[in-house]
Structures are given as structure tokens and as C-alpha cells.
Amino acid sequence: MKLTFIGADHEVTGSCHFLEAAGKNILIDYGMEQGKNTYENMPLPVKASKIDYVFLTHAHIDHSGNLPLLAMEGFSGQIFATPATCDLCDIMLRDSAGIQEFEAEWRNRKGKRKGDAPFVPYYTMADAERILRQFEEIPYGVIAEICPGIELRFTDVGHLLGSATIEVWVVEDGVRRKIVFSGDIGNAGQPLVRDPQLIGDADYVVMESTYGDRSHGPQEDYISKLVEVVQRTFDRGGNVVIPSFAVGRTQEMLYFFRQIKERGLIKNHDDFEVYMDSPLALKATDIFNDHTYDCFNDEALELLNAGINPIGFPGLRHATTPDESKEINFISKPKVIISASGMCEAGRIKHHLKHNLWRADSTILFVGYQAEGTLGRRLLEGAEEVKLFNEPVTVAAEICQLPGISAHADREGLLEWAAGFREKPLKCFVVHGEDAVTASFAELLRERLGWDAMAPYSGTIYDLAADCTVKETVGIPFVKRDAEGNPIIAKERASAPYLRLEKTAERLMAVIRMNRGLSNKDLAKFADQLNALCDKWER
């Protein structure tokens, strides 16, 4: 009964934990790293074909985005998630695969003229479609027996439609343990979704700490702040461009703009239009409307029961096709443009930034977390010039951030969630936060709640039955390397097959170390097999 930490350890994104229990190999999340990569992540301890189940906390790509890789590498097991998470993953993983294929096609079109080797997408639409067939729904609150010795329950954690804390009960060799994986803990008082629900007990807690070092402060009047930004921008004759996550944050913004329109809060621009320029956001909004009664909070349900769509209003325009997206920037009338991605790293938002960043009358309004290393973070930190589509663009627009709008609980919210446990767990593992934040929040849990808390690095292994560390690692700074292992700084990402080969080599070294105690005869046989393989491929 062991827990191995793989991803989002002293980092914010790329969440992944590996649980060995009751004879099964289980992944809890398998997310893509986004923004700055601080530390090396250890490879999965077993082949994808040896993984039995995936338990998924929610649909955000930094928790689900690597799942298609499992299909590509032979995973045939089941992925368990809430109904809303299953529906959101259906659109988000397809969208992610489309981005991978588009990037590969663009790079290959450019590289062909230079004679570059073909660029292989990280994964394909076919991989995404295969993995989606392996999803299985479990509603909130249901204790489901996954197999003999393993049960789980999803509890609403208020971060995103369908997001969950996962409670896992394990019985192995007569020892029973309960492990709670917090997922991303939501910020109380958000529109549409419910507040995080508390968990009463656990032997072990794996807890996120994204905002573990800061407070959102008193809850802001979001609508008044939003009105101030829109009013002054429209009065200048400019546009308000909102980089927004297509799933979750966009629907919240629609909720706010419905109220602004309903109350007539923008003066002299009563008929202003709001453009939702994201096919993914449009599909996600439909899914939100499909899960009102299992996921919406009481306030949103009251609106629905009164015949009011909480996220619809006059003047809301949808841009579905690329041509419709381009036309938005040729409309001279001041407008609001909500577009993905939320951190400005990809998608249609980059085109809208190209058309508005240089305009002193426009405003770029951030309404979500901007990870270190992203374009959104650089703009917030005062960049005077950025590069978009390989062209420099001067930053003359007003850059601002709506304070307090976050789908993540702050330090106080995280502590409140932790305080919901009636008894102290045996151990708390703090993950999913920037390097210093995970360590400082673990210390805060020790000081405030008396918990035994630690912030593991990738590769740390903990024995849950014996309540002891099997292996404790240190962070290995991430460095890009060439084929000879030399550090490089490269604009071009290595192909997916080559990255898989490097990961396989890392796994091979781990296997070699694990077999150190074999007999000399077996070690010699192992070495002969590896040398034969090297002879075959050495060139």
C-alpha cells in the first residue's frame, strides 16, 4: 500500500499521484504541465498497460491533459469521474488534441522548407477519442466499490463544474486506510457552483496549496469592479479583452455580465455587446446548462426556477468559426471580448491581444491565476513588449486584474477546509503549489492545526500501511538537454516519440537500481540483454 508522488510537487500544474493498493495500480489525475517547468518529474513507475484505474478530480487540463498518452501507450483500464467531469473532458481533451495536431501541422509546414525533421504531435485526436471511451461516471455522494478492497466517493469541492475531492478506502492484508485527495479546493461564494463541502475523516490527506501563501482579502464586489473597468474603457473608445479559461471562468463572467445588463450599470453604452470567442467555451456553456441540478448552487437554481438563464442575456454574441473570430476585430464599436486561453498561451486570445495590446484606449483584464512563465504573467508583471506570432507587439493597453476572482481557495479557505476534519490525519502531503508555497503551507498546517505535514518532491514514496517514508527525494531542477545529455536552450520542442524514449531510459535506470540485489548470474544476464539492445541501435 504505497503512494508515489509524480507531478505538481513543488509546482502548480501537472498533477499526478500513483497509488499501489489491493493489488492494483491507480493514477489520481494525469495532468499536463503548463507554464514554467520547475522540477523534473519522475516517469510513471509502471507501463501504462499495467495501470488498472484512473481516479480524476476534475476536467482542467493540468489534471486531465495527459490522459490521451495512456491510450497511446496501451492503457485499457477505467477512468472514474463525476458525470459533469466526464462531459467536460469529452470536449476539453478533444480540444487539447486538436491544438497538438494544429501545432504539428504548422511546424511541419514551416519546417518542410528548411528540411527539418517532421514534428510529431504530443498526442492525436484518435488518442483522445480512445481514452474518452474508457470514462465511467460516478455521481457525487455515491460510495462505489471499484474492486475488492477499493472503494471511492466523489464529494463536491466547489472549484469547477463537476470538480471533486476523492475519498478512497483501501483494504490490503487486513490493514484499512482512507486516503483523501483534495483536488483543487474552490473559493467560497463563487457564482454558479456550490461552496466546497467538507470531509470528516481520513488517515492521509493529499492537499493542494495553490494560494497557500496569500489571502484574497475581503470578498470584492466583482460587479462594481467590472463595471468600473468596462465604463472607463468604453468611454475611451476601446475594447475590454478578457483572457478567460473556456471552462468555468467564462461562464462566471457571463453570470456577471447578465447582472450588469439587467441593471443597466454601464452608462451611455446600454447596447454594448459581449463576444464569447471560443468554440470550447460555447460547448462548455451547453454542458453547464445540462448539469444545473446536480452542480449549481441555490442562487443559480432560484434563477432557473424563475425562468431566468443565469448565463444568458441580450447582446451576447458567439464566434464559432475562424472568420467570425476575425470579424470581431474589425467592429469599431467598443465591446467586450472573452476568449481563451486564460493564460494567453494558445488559442484565439492571442489574435485579440495582437489587435488590442498596442491600443492605449483598450484594456486587457485578467480574471484568473497566471502561472509563472506564461504570457499572461509577463503582461501582469509589466512587460513593455511581447512577441505574438513571431512579431514584436508594444504593450500600450491598460493591463489590470480583477482582484479576488479565483476558483481556488486562498490560505484561509484552505485552512477552513482542513479544519473540517474531526481528527488529525496521520499525515498530510502538500502538493500543487509553487516551490516555496508548498513548504510554507505545510509549516502553516503544523502551526495552526498541529498536523504532521510535508511537501514531497516528485519521486517520493510513502508506505501508507506502515506510515513511513520509503523514499524521500529532493527537487531536480528541470533542464532541457540534447541527445548527448548536454543542457540546451531550444525554441523547438523535441518530438513526442523522442520524449517517450527519454522517459523510458529514466525508467530503465530506476529498474536497474531496483534490481541491485539480484544474483550475479541474473545481473550478468540483464547486462547482456541491454548490451544486445545497444548493439542493435548504436549508430
Short mmCIF file of C-alpha atoms in Angstrom, two decimals, residues 27-354:
data_model
loop_
_atom_site.label_atom_id
_atom_site.label_comp_id
_atom_site.label_asym_id
_atom_site.label_seq_id
_atom_site.Cartn_x
_atom_site.Cartn_y
_atom_site.Cartn_z
CA LEU A 27 -3.39 7.09 -11.00
CA ILE A 28 -5.07 10.01 -9.32
CA ASP A 29 -5.12 12.61 -12.11
CA TYR A 30 -2.68 12.72 -15.01
CA GLY A 31 -2.30 16.38 -15.87
CA MET A 32 -0.29 18.34 -18.37
CA GLU A 33 2.33 20.81 -17.15
CA GLN A 34 1.54 24.39 -18.15
CA GLY A 35 3.78 27.42 -17.90
CA LYS A 36 7.17 27.18 -16.24
CA ASN A 37 8.51 23.69 -15.55
CA THR A 38 10.47 23.99 -12.30
CA TYR A 39 11.45 20.41 -11.48
CA GLU A 40 11.91 17.14 -13.29
CA ASN A 41 9.03 14.72 -12.83
CA MET A 42 9.80 11.06 -12.41
CA PRO A 43 8.22 8.79 -15.05
CA LEU A 44 5.27 6.58 -14.18
CA PRO A 45 6.59 3.64 -12.12
CA VAL A 46 4.82 1.11 -14.38
CA LYS A 47 3.88 0.85 -18.03
CA ALA A 48 0.57 2.39 -18.98
CA SER A 49 -0.70 -1.09 -19.79
CA LYS A 50 -0.13 -2.07 -16.13
CA ILE A 51 -2.32 0.74 -14.76
CA ASP A 52 -5.73 -0.53 -13.69
CA TYR A 53 -7.67 2.66 -12.94
CA VAL A 54 -7.53 6.45 -13.03
CA PHE A 55 -9.46 8.49 -10.46
CA LEU A 56 -9.98 12.02 -11.83
CA THR A 57 -10.66 15.04 -9.59
CA HIS A 58 -11.80 17.39 -12.38
CA ALA A 59 -11.51 18.29 -16.04
CA HIS A 60 -8.92 21.09 -16.09
CA ILE A 61 -6.05 20.19 -18.42
CA ASP A 62 -3.43 20.42 -15.68
CA HIS A 63 -5.25 17.47 -14.07
CA SER A 64 -6.53 15.57 -17.13
CA GLY A 65 -4.44 16.67 -20.10
CA ASN A 66 -2.03 13.72 -20.29
CA LEU A 67 -4.74 11.04 -20.27
CA PRO A 68 -4.59 10.53 -24.07
CA LEU A 69 -0.96 9.49 -23.63
CA LEU A 70 -2.23 6.48 -21.68
CA ALA A 71 -4.32 5.37 -24.64
CA MET A 72 -1.32 5.80 -26.91
CA GLU A 73 0.78 3.63 -24.58
CA GLY A 74 -1.62 0.74 -24.01
CA PHE A 75 -3.82 1.62 -21.01
CA SER A 76 -7.02 -0.44 -21.10
CA GLY A 77 -8.48 0.29 -17.67
CA GLN A 78 -11.27 2.56 -16.45
CA ILE A 79 -11.27 6.27 -15.65
CA PHE A 80 -13.73 7.25 -12.92
CA ALA A 81 -15.08 10.80 -12.62
CA THR A 82 -18.30 12.69 -11.90
CA PRO A 83 -20.84 12.99 -14.76
CA ALA A 84 -20.04 16.67 -15.34
CA THR A 85 -16.29 15.97 -15.39
CA CYS A 86 -16.84 13.20 -17.95
CA ASP A 87 -18.81 15.59 -20.18
CA LEU A 88 -16.25 18.39 -19.84
CA CYS A 89 -13.34 16.05 -20.58
CA ASP A 90 -15.13 14.98 -23.74
CA ILE A 91 -14.72 18.48 -25.15
CA MET A 92 -11.51 19.52 -23.40
CA LEU A 93 -9.38 16.53 -24.36
CA ARG A 94 -10.59 16.74 -27.96
CA ASP A 95 -9.70 20.43 -27.92
CA SER A 96 -6.26 19.70 -26.48
CA ALA A 97 -5.62 17.04 -29.13
CA GLY A 98 -6.70 19.49 -31.81
CA ILE A 99 -4.18 22.02 -30.52
CA GLN A 100 -1.41 19.37 -30.60
CA GLU A 101 -2.25 18.40 -34.18
CA PHE A 102 -2.55 22.02 -35.33
CA GLU A 103 0.83 22.89 -33.82
CA ALA A 104 2.44 19.88 -35.50
CA GLU A 105 0.89 20.77 -38.87
CA TRP A 106 2.03 24.40 -38.56
CA ARG A 107 5.56 23.44 -37.55
CA ASN A 108 5.85 20.88 -40.32
CA ARG A 109 4.60 23.35 -42.90
CA LYS A 110 7.26 25.84 -41.80
CA GLY A 111 9.96 23.20 -41.29
CA LYS A 112 9.49 21.48 -44.64
CA ARG A 113 11.03 24.44 -46.44
CA LYS A 114 14.06 24.24 -44.12
CA GLY A 115 14.46 20.49 -44.41
CA ASP A 116 13.69 19.96 -40.71
CA ALA A 117 12.72 16.53 -39.40
CA PRO A 118 8.95 16.03 -39.05
CA PHE A 119 7.44 17.28 -35.80
CA VAL A 120 5.23 14.66 -34.14
CA PRO A 121 2.21 15.84 -32.09
CA TYR A 122 2.26 15.10 -28.36
CA TYR A 123 -0.88 13.06 -29.00
CA THR A 124 -3.62 12.95 -31.62
CA MET A 125 -7.39 13.22 -31.84
CA ALA A 126 -7.53 9.44 -32.21
CA ASP A 127 -5.71 9.07 -28.87
CA ALA A 128 -8.18 11.44 -27.20
CA GLU A 129 -11.18 9.62 -28.65
CA ARG A 130 -9.82 6.24 -27.50
CA ILE A 131 -9.29 7.40 -23.93
CA LEU A 132 -12.73 9.02 -23.76
CA ARG A 133 -14.33 5.62 -24.32
CA GLN A 134 -12.77 4.48 -21.03
CA PHE A 135 -14.52 7.08 -18.82
CA GLU A 136 -17.14 5.91 -16.33
CA GLU A 137 -19.46 8.18 -14.33
CA ILE A 138 -19.95 8.09 -10.57
CA PRO A 139 -22.32 10.76 -9.17
CA TYR A 140 -21.49 12.87 -6.13
CA GLY A 141 -22.02 11.16 -2.80
CA VAL A 142 -22.10 7.56 -4.01
CA ILE A 143 -19.67 5.14 -2.35
CA ALA A 144 -18.67 2.86 -5.23
CA GLU A 145 -16.79 -0.41 -4.91
CA ILE A 146 -14.24 -0.28 -7.72
CA CYS A 147 -12.89 -3.76 -6.98
CA PRO A 148 -12.45 -5.92 -3.86
CA GLY A 149 -10.50 -3.81 -1.37
CA ILE A 150 -11.02 -0.40 -3.05
CA GLU A 151 -13.96 1.98 -2.67
CA LEU A 152 -14.25 5.66 -3.60
CA ARG A 153 -16.60 8.60 -3.26
CA PHE A 154 -16.65 11.95 -5.05
CA THR A 155 -17.57 14.99 -2.93
CA ASP A 156 -18.20 18.44 -4.44
CA VAL A 157 -15.18 20.67 -3.79
CA GLY A 158 -16.58 23.83 -5.43
CA HIS A 159 -13.73 24.55 -7.87
CA LEU A 160 -15.30 23.77 -11.25
CA LEU A 161 -18.47 22.16 -12.52
CA GLY A 162 -18.10 18.51 -11.53
CA SER A 163 -14.91 19.01 -9.51
CA ALA A 164 -14.42 16.69 -6.58
CA THR A 165 -12.44 15.71 -3.57
CA ILE A 166 -11.84 11.97 -3.85
CA GLU A 167 -12.19 9.76 -0.78
CA VAL A 168 -10.52 6.37 -1.29
CA TRP A 169 -10.93 3.46 1.13
CA VAL A 170 -8.33 0.69 0.78
CA VAL A 171 -8.09 -2.72 2.47
CA GLU A 172 -4.89 -4.71 1.99
CA ASP A 173 -3.58 -7.61 4.06
CA GLY A 174 -6.08 -6.80 6.80
CA VAL A 175 -5.00 -3.13 7.01
CA ARG A 176 -7.64 -0.49 6.20
CA ARG A 177 -6.72 3.06 5.24
CA LYS A 178 -8.65 6.07 3.99
CA ILE A 179 -6.83 8.47 1.67
CA VAL A 180 -8.36 11.83 0.71
CA PHE A 181 -7.19 13.64 -2.42
CA SER A 182 -8.42 17.21 -2.12
CA GLY A 183 -8.29 18.09 -5.80
CA ASP A 184 -8.40 21.84 -6.35
CA ILE A 185 -10.34 23.36 -3.46
CA GLY A 186 -12.81 26.00 -4.56
CA ASN A 187 -13.20 29.58 -3.41
CA ALA A 188 -16.36 30.03 -1.35
CA GLY A 189 -19.02 32.38 -2.70
CA GLN A 190 -18.43 31.75 -6.41
CA PRO A 191 -21.29 32.14 -8.85
CA LEU A 192 -22.99 29.01 -10.20
CA VAL A 193 -21.09 26.27 -8.33
CA ARG A 194 -21.56 25.24 -4.70
CA ASP A 195 -19.11 26.04 -1.90
CA PRO A 196 -16.57 23.30 -1.05
CA GLN A 197 -18.07 20.51 1.03
CA LEU A 198 -16.02 19.32 3.98
CA ILE A 199 -14.67 15.82 4.62
CA GLY A 200 -14.92 14.49 8.17
CA ASP A 201 -12.11 11.97 8.47
CA ALA A 202 -9.04 10.50 6.79
CA ASP A 203 -5.88 8.61 7.58
CA TYR A 204 -3.96 10.50 4.90
CA VAL A 205 -4.68 13.76 3.07
CA VAL A 206 -3.11 14.88 -0.21
CA MET A 207 -3.88 18.60 -0.30
CA GLU A 208 -3.41 21.37 -2.85
CA SER A 209 -1.81 24.70 -1.90
CA THR A 210 -2.07 26.96 -4.96
CA TYR A 211 -2.90 30.05 -2.89
CA GLY A 212 -1.48 28.73 0.37
CA ASP A 213 0.68 31.82 0.92
CA ARG A 214 -1.85 34.58 0.34
CA SER A 215 -5.30 35.86 1.10
CA HIS A 216 -7.87 37.05 -1.40
CA GLY A 217 -8.89 39.59 1.23
CA PRO A 218 -12.49 40.63 1.87
CA GLN A 219 -14.80 39.39 -0.85
CA GLU A 220 -14.88 42.05 -3.54
CA ASP A 221 -17.96 43.41 -5.22
CA TYR A 222 -16.97 41.83 -8.53
CA ILE A 223 -19.73 43.51 -10.48
CA SER A 224 -18.80 47.04 -9.32
CA LYS A 225 -15.13 46.44 -10.16
CA LEU A 226 -16.05 45.01 -13.55
CA VAL A 227 -18.35 47.96 -14.27
CA GLU A 228 -15.54 50.42 -13.44
CA VAL A 229 -13.15 48.76 -15.91
CA VAL A 230 -15.72 48.47 -18.70
CA GLN A 231 -17.07 52.01 -18.23
CA ARG A 232 -13.70 53.77 -18.40
CA THR A 233 -12.54 51.65 -21.32
CA PHE A 234 -15.70 52.21 -23.34
CA ASP A 235 -15.55 55.95 -22.57
CA ARG A 236 -12.05 55.94 -24.12
CA GLY A 237 -13.42 54.17 -27.17
CA GLY A 238 -11.53 50.95 -26.54
CA ASN A 239 -12.28 47.27 -26.11
CA VAL A 240 -12.15 45.18 -22.96
CA VAL A 241 -10.32 41.95 -23.78
CA ILE A 242 -10.71 39.22 -21.15
CA PRO A 243 -8.38 36.20 -21.42
CA SER A 244 -10.51 33.57 -19.77
CA PHE A 245 -10.48 29.85 -19.23
CA ALA A 246 -13.13 28.45 -21.54
CA VAL A 247 -14.49 26.16 -18.86
CA GLY A 248 -15.57 27.71 -15.56
CA ARG A 249 -14.29 31.25 -15.66
CA THR A 250 -16.06 32.18 -18.91
CA GLN A 251 -19.41 31.02 -17.53
CA GLU A 252 -18.81 33.07 -14.37
CA MET A 253 -18.13 36.16 -16.47
CA LEU A 254 -21.38 35.59 -18.37
CA TYR A 255 -23.13 35.39 -15.00
CA PHE A 256 -21.73 38.82 -14.04
CA PHE A 257 -22.46 40.46 -17.39
CA ARG A 258 -26.07 39.22 -17.24
CA GLN A 259 -26.48 41.17 -14.00
CA ILE A 260 -24.72 44.24 -15.40
CA LYS A 261 -27.01 44.24 -18.43
CA GLU A 262 -30.10 43.54 -16.35
CA ARG A 263 -29.39 46.51 -14.05
CA GLY A 264 -28.22 48.89 -16.80
CA LEU A 265 -24.96 49.61 -14.97
CA ILE A 266 -22.89 50.72 -18.00
CA LYS A 267 -23.92 54.29 -18.79
CA ASN A 268 -24.17 55.65 -22.37
CA HIS A 269 -23.32 52.21 -23.78
CA ASP A 270 -26.53 50.36 -22.96
CA ASP A 271 -26.48 48.15 -26.02
CA PHE A 272 -22.84 47.02 -25.71
CA GLU A 273 -22.08 43.54 -26.94
CA VAL A 274 -20.15 40.73 -25.29
CA TYR A 275 -18.39 38.37 -27.67
CA MET A 276 -17.68 34.86 -26.48
CA ASP A 277 -14.96 33.86 -28.91
CA SER A 278 -14.23 30.25 -28.11
CA PRO A 279 -15.89 27.17 -29.61
CA LEU A 280 -14.78 25.31 -26.50
CA ALA A 281 -16.43 27.87 -24.20
CA LEU A 282 -19.65 27.60 -26.20
CA LYS A 283 -19.69 23.80 -25.82
CA ALA A 284 -18.78 24.12 -22.13
CA THR A 285 -21.67 26.55 -21.58
CA ASP A 286 -24.05 23.95 -23.03
CA ILE A 287 -22.63 21.39 -20.56
CA PHE A 288 -23.13 23.83 -17.68
CA ASN A 289 -26.77 24.11 -18.72
CA ASP A 290 -27.01 20.29 -18.76
CA HIS A 291 -25.79 19.95 -15.16
CA THR A 292 -27.74 22.64 -13.37
CA TYR A 293 -29.50 20.45 -10.82
CA ASP A 294 -26.54 18.28 -9.84
CA CYS A 295 -23.93 21.07 -9.70
CA PHE A 296 -25.44 24.58 -9.41
CA ASN A 297 -25.74 26.46 -6.12
CA ASP A 298 -29.01 27.61 -4.57
CA GLU A 299 -28.86 31.14 -6.00
CA ALA A 300 -28.44 29.89 -9.57
CA LEU A 301 -31.20 27.32 -9.08
CA GLU A 302 -33.58 30.06 -7.89
CA LEU A 303 -32.97 31.95 -11.14
CA LEU A 304 -33.61 28.83 -13.18
CA ASN A 305 -36.83 28.12 -11.31
CA ALA A 306 -37.91 31.71 -12.09
CA GLY A 307 -37.32 31.09 -15.80
CA ILE A 308 -34.05 33.07 -15.98
CA ASN A 309 -30.95 31.65 -17.64
CA PRO A 310 -28.12 32.62 -15.23
CA ILE A 311 -25.57 32.76 -18.06
CA GLY A 312 -27.58 34.22 -20.95
CA PHE A 313 -28.57 37.81 -21.86
CA PRO A 314 -29.33 40.16 -24.80
CA GLY A 315 -26.18 41.27 -26.59
CA LEU A 316 -24.28 38.03 -26.03
CA ARG A 317 -22.63 37.05 -29.32
CA HIS A 318 -20.92 33.77 -30.18
CA ALA A 319 -17.98 33.47 -32.56
CA THR A 320 -17.69 29.88 -33.69
CA THR A 321 -15.74 29.90 -36.95
CA PRO A 322 -12.30 31.45 -37.53
CA ASP A 323 -13.88 34.01 -39.88
CA GLU A 324 -16.37 35.07 -37.20
CA SER A 325 -13.47 35.45 -34.78
CA LYS A 326 -11.51 37.65 -37.19
CA GLU A 327 -14.53 39.87 -37.86
CA ILE A 328 -14.71 40.89 -34.20
CA ASN A 329 -11.55 42.97 -34.52
CA PHE A 330 -13.00 44.95 -37.43
CA ILE A 331 -16.02 46.11 -35.42
CA SER A 332 -15.20 49.68 -34.34
CA LYS A 333 -17.83 49.92 -31.60
CA PRO A 334 -16.41 49.36 -28.05
CA LYS A 335 -17.09 45.81 -26.93
CA VAL A 336 -16.13 43.07 -24.52
CA ILE A 337 -14.21 40.11 -25.93
CA ILE A 338 -13.98 36.97 -23.80
CA SER A 339 -11.58 34.49 -25.34
CA ALA A 340 -9.39 31.52 -24.45
CA SER A 341 -6.86 30.57 -23.27
CA GLY A 342 -6.91 32.07 -19.81
CA MET A 343 -3.12 32.42 -19.52
CA CYS A 344 -2.70 33.67 -23.12
CA GLU A 345 -0.54 30.72 -24.10
CA ALA A 346 -2.63 29.49 -27.03
CA GLY A 347 -5.92 29.93 -28.83
CA ARG A 348 -7.82 32.86 -30.27
CA ILE A 349 -6.95 35.21 -27.40
CA LYS A 350 -3.52 35.75 -28.95
CA HIS A 351 -5.13 37.27 -32.05
CA HIS A 352 -7.19 39.64 -29.93
CA LEU A 353 -4.09 40.63 -27.97
CA LYS A 354 -2.30 41.34 -31.23
#
